[in-house]
Short mmCIF file of C-alpha atoms in Angstrom, two decimals:
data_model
loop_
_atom_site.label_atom_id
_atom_site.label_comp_id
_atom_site.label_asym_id
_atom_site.label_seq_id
_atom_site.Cartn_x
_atom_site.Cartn_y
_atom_site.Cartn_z
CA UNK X 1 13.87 -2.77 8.96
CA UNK X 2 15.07 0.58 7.46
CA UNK X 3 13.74 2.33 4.05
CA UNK X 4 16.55 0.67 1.56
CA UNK X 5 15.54 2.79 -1.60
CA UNK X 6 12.17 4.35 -3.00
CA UNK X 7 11.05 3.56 -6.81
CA UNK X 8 8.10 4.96 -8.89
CA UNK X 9 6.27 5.76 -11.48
CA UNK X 10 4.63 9.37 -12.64
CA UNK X 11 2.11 8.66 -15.41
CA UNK X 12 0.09 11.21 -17.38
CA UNK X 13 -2.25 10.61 -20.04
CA UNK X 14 -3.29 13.75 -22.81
CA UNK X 15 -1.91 16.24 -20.71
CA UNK X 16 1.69 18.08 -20.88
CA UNK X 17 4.93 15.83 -21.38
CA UNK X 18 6.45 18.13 -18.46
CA UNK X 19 3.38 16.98 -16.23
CA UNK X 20 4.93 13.75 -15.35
CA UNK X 21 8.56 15.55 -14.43
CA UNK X 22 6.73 18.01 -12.39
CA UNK X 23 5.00 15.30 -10.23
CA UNK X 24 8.50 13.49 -10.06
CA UNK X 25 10.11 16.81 -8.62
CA UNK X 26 7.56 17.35 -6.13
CA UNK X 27 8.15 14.09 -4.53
CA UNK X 28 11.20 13.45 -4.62
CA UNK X 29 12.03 16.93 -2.51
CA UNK X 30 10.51 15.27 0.08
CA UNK X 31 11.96 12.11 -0.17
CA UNK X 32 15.91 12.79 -0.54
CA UNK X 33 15.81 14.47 2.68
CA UNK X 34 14.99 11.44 4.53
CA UNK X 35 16.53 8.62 2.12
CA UNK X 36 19.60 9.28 -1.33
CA UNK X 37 17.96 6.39 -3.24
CA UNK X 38 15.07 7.29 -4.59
CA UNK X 39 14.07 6.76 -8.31
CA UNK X 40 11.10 7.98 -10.07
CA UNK X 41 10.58 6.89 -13.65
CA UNK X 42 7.94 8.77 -16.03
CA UNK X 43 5.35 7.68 -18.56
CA UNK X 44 3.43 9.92 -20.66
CA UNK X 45 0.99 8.95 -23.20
CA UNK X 46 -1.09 10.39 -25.91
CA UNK X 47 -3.26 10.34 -28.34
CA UNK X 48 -5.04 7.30 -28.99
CA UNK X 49 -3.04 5.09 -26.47
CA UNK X 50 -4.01 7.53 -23.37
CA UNK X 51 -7.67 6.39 -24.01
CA UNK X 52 -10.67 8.71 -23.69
CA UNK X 53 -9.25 10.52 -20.29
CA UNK X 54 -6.53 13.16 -19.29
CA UNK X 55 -5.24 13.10 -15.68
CA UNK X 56 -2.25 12.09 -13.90
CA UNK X 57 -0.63 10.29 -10.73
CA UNK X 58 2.42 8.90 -9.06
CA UNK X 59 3.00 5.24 -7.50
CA UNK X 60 5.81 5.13 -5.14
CA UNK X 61 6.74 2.16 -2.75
CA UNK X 62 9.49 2.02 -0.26
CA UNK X 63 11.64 -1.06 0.16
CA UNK X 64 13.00 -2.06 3.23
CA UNK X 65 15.87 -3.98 4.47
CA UNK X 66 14.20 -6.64 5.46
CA UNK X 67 12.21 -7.20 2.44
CA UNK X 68 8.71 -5.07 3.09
CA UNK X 69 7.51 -2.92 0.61
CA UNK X 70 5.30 0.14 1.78
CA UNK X 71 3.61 1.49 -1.24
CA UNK X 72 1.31 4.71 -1.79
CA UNK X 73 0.11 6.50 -4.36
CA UNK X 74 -1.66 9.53 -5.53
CA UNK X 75 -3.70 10.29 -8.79
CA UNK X 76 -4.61 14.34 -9.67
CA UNK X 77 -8.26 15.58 -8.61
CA UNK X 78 -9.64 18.50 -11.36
CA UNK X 79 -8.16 21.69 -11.08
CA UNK X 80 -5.30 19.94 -8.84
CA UNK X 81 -1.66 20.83 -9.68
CA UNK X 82 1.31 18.03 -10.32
CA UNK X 83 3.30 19.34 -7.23
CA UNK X 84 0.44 19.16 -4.92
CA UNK X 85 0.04 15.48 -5.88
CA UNK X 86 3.34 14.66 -6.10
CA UNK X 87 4.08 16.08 -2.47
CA UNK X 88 0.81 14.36 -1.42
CA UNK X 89 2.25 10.82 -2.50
CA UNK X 90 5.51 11.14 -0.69
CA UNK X 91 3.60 12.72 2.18
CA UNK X 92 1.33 9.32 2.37
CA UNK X 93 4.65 7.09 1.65
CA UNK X 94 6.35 8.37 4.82
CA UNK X 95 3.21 7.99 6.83
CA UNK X 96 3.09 4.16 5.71
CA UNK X 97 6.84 3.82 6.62
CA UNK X 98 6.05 5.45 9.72
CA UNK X 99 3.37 3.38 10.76
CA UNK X 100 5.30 0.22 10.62
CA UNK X 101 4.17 -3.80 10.42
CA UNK X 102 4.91 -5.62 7.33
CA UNK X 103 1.85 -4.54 5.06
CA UNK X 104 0.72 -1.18 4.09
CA UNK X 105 -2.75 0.06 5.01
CA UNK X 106 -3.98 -0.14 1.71
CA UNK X 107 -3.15 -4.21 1.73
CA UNK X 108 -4.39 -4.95 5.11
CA UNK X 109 -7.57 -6.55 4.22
CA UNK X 110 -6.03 -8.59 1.57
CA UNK X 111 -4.05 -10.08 3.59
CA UNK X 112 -6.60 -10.78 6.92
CA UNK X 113 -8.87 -12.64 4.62
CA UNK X 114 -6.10 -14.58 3.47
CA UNK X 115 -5.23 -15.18 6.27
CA UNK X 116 -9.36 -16.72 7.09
CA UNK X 117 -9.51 -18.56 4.47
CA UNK X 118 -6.08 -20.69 5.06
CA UNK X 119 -6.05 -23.77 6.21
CA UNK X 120 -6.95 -24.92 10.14
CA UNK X 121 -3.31 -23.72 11.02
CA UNK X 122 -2.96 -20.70 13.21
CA UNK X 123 -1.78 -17.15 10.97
CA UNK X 124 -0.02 -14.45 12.47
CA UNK X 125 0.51 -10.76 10.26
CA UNK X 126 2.06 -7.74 12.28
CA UNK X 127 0.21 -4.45 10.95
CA UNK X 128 1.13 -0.96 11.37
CA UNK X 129 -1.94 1.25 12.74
CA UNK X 130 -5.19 -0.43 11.76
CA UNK X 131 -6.73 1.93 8.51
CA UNK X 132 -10.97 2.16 9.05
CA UNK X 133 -11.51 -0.14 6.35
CA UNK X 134 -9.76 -3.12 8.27
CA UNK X 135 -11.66 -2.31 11.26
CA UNK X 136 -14.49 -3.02 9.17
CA UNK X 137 -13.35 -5.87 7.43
CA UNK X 138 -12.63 -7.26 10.83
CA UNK X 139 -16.22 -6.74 11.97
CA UNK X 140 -17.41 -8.95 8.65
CA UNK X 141 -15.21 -11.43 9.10
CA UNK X 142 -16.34 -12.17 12.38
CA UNK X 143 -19.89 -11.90 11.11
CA UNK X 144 -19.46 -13.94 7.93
CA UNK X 145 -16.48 -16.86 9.35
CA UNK X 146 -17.17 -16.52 12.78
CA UNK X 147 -13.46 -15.83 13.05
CA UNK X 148 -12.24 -13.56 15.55
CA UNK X 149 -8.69 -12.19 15.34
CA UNK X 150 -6.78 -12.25 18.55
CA UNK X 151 -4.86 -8.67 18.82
CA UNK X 152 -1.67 -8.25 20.67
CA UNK X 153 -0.06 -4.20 20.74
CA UNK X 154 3.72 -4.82 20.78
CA UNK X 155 4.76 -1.68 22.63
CA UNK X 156 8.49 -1.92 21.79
CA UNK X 157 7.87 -1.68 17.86
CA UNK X 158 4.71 -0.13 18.20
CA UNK X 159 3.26 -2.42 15.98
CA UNK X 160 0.07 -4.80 16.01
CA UNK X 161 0.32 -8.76 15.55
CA UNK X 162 -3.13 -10.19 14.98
CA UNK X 163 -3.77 -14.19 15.01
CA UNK X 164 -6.25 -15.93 14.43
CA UNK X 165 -7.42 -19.50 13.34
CA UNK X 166 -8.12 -20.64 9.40
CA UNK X 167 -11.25 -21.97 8.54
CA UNK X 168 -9.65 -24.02 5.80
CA UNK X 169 -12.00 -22.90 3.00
CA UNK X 170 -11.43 -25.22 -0.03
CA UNK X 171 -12.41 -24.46 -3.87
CA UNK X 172 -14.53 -27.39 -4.28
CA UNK X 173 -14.61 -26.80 -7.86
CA UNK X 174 -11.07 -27.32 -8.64
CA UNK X 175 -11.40 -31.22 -7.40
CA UNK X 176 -14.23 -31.75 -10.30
CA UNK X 177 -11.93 -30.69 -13.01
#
């Protein structure tokens, strides 16, 4: 589906209150040109409830119409400026929209092992472009389950639908109780 409306947070801890509008700026200049609804809320903390670290980051996730949500998110390196990391985050949120399938890169995994470990039944997931860390997890899964997705390229959405077969792990433990 399309991007409904973008939400967020920009958080800073022991650094400038204006740190956190800053970031919020940054992004959403990229964002209202693509999409009106976009909403970035700020938290700043200091003092003893920031702990024993400065820094400073922005979470933003996309919702779709049909009910995805695309999420990315981008914390401050030393020496790195709020505006660079605020464009960087709405820079990484568009290339997650972009991508497509019904998961973000970042949950890809989570989901494929899931998706192992369910019962004997056959699961099917439609990804966006496959992130190097899936690829790997793939590889491990095969090695660890013996399960081997099956990967079909739908050209028309330009997406991915992998299947494969459960294994049906159970927690053993929760039957002693």
């Amino acid at each position: 589906g399309q991007v409904r409306r973008v939400r967020g947070v920009a958080f800073a801890a022991k650094v400038s209150p204006q740190v956190p509008n800053r970031l919020v700026d940054a992004a959403k200049g990229v964002l209202l040109k693509v999409l009106p609804d976009v909403y970035v809320y700020t938290d700043h903390l200091r003092g003893d409830k920031a702990g024993n670290s400065s820094g400073f980051g922005v979470s933003l996730v996309a919702e779709t119409t049909n009910g995805c949500l695309y999420g990315a998110e981008a914390s401050a390196q030393p020496g790195q400026a709020p505006e660079e990391v605020g464009l960087n985050a709405a820079k990484l949120l568009l290339h997650e929209v972009r991508n497509g399938g019904t998961v973000d890169s970042a949950n890809q995994g989570l989901v494929l092992m899931l998706a192992v470990l369910c019962p004997e039944d056959v699961s099917r997931i439609r990804l966006g472009k496959l992130a190097p860390q899936t690829v790997r997890l793939l590889r491990l899964l095969r090695d660890i389950f013996g399960v081997v997705y099956k990967i079909k390229a739908d050209t028309e959405t330009k997406t991915l639908v992998l299947s494969c077969m459960g294994v049906g792990y159970r927690n053993m433990a929760k039957g002693i109780a």
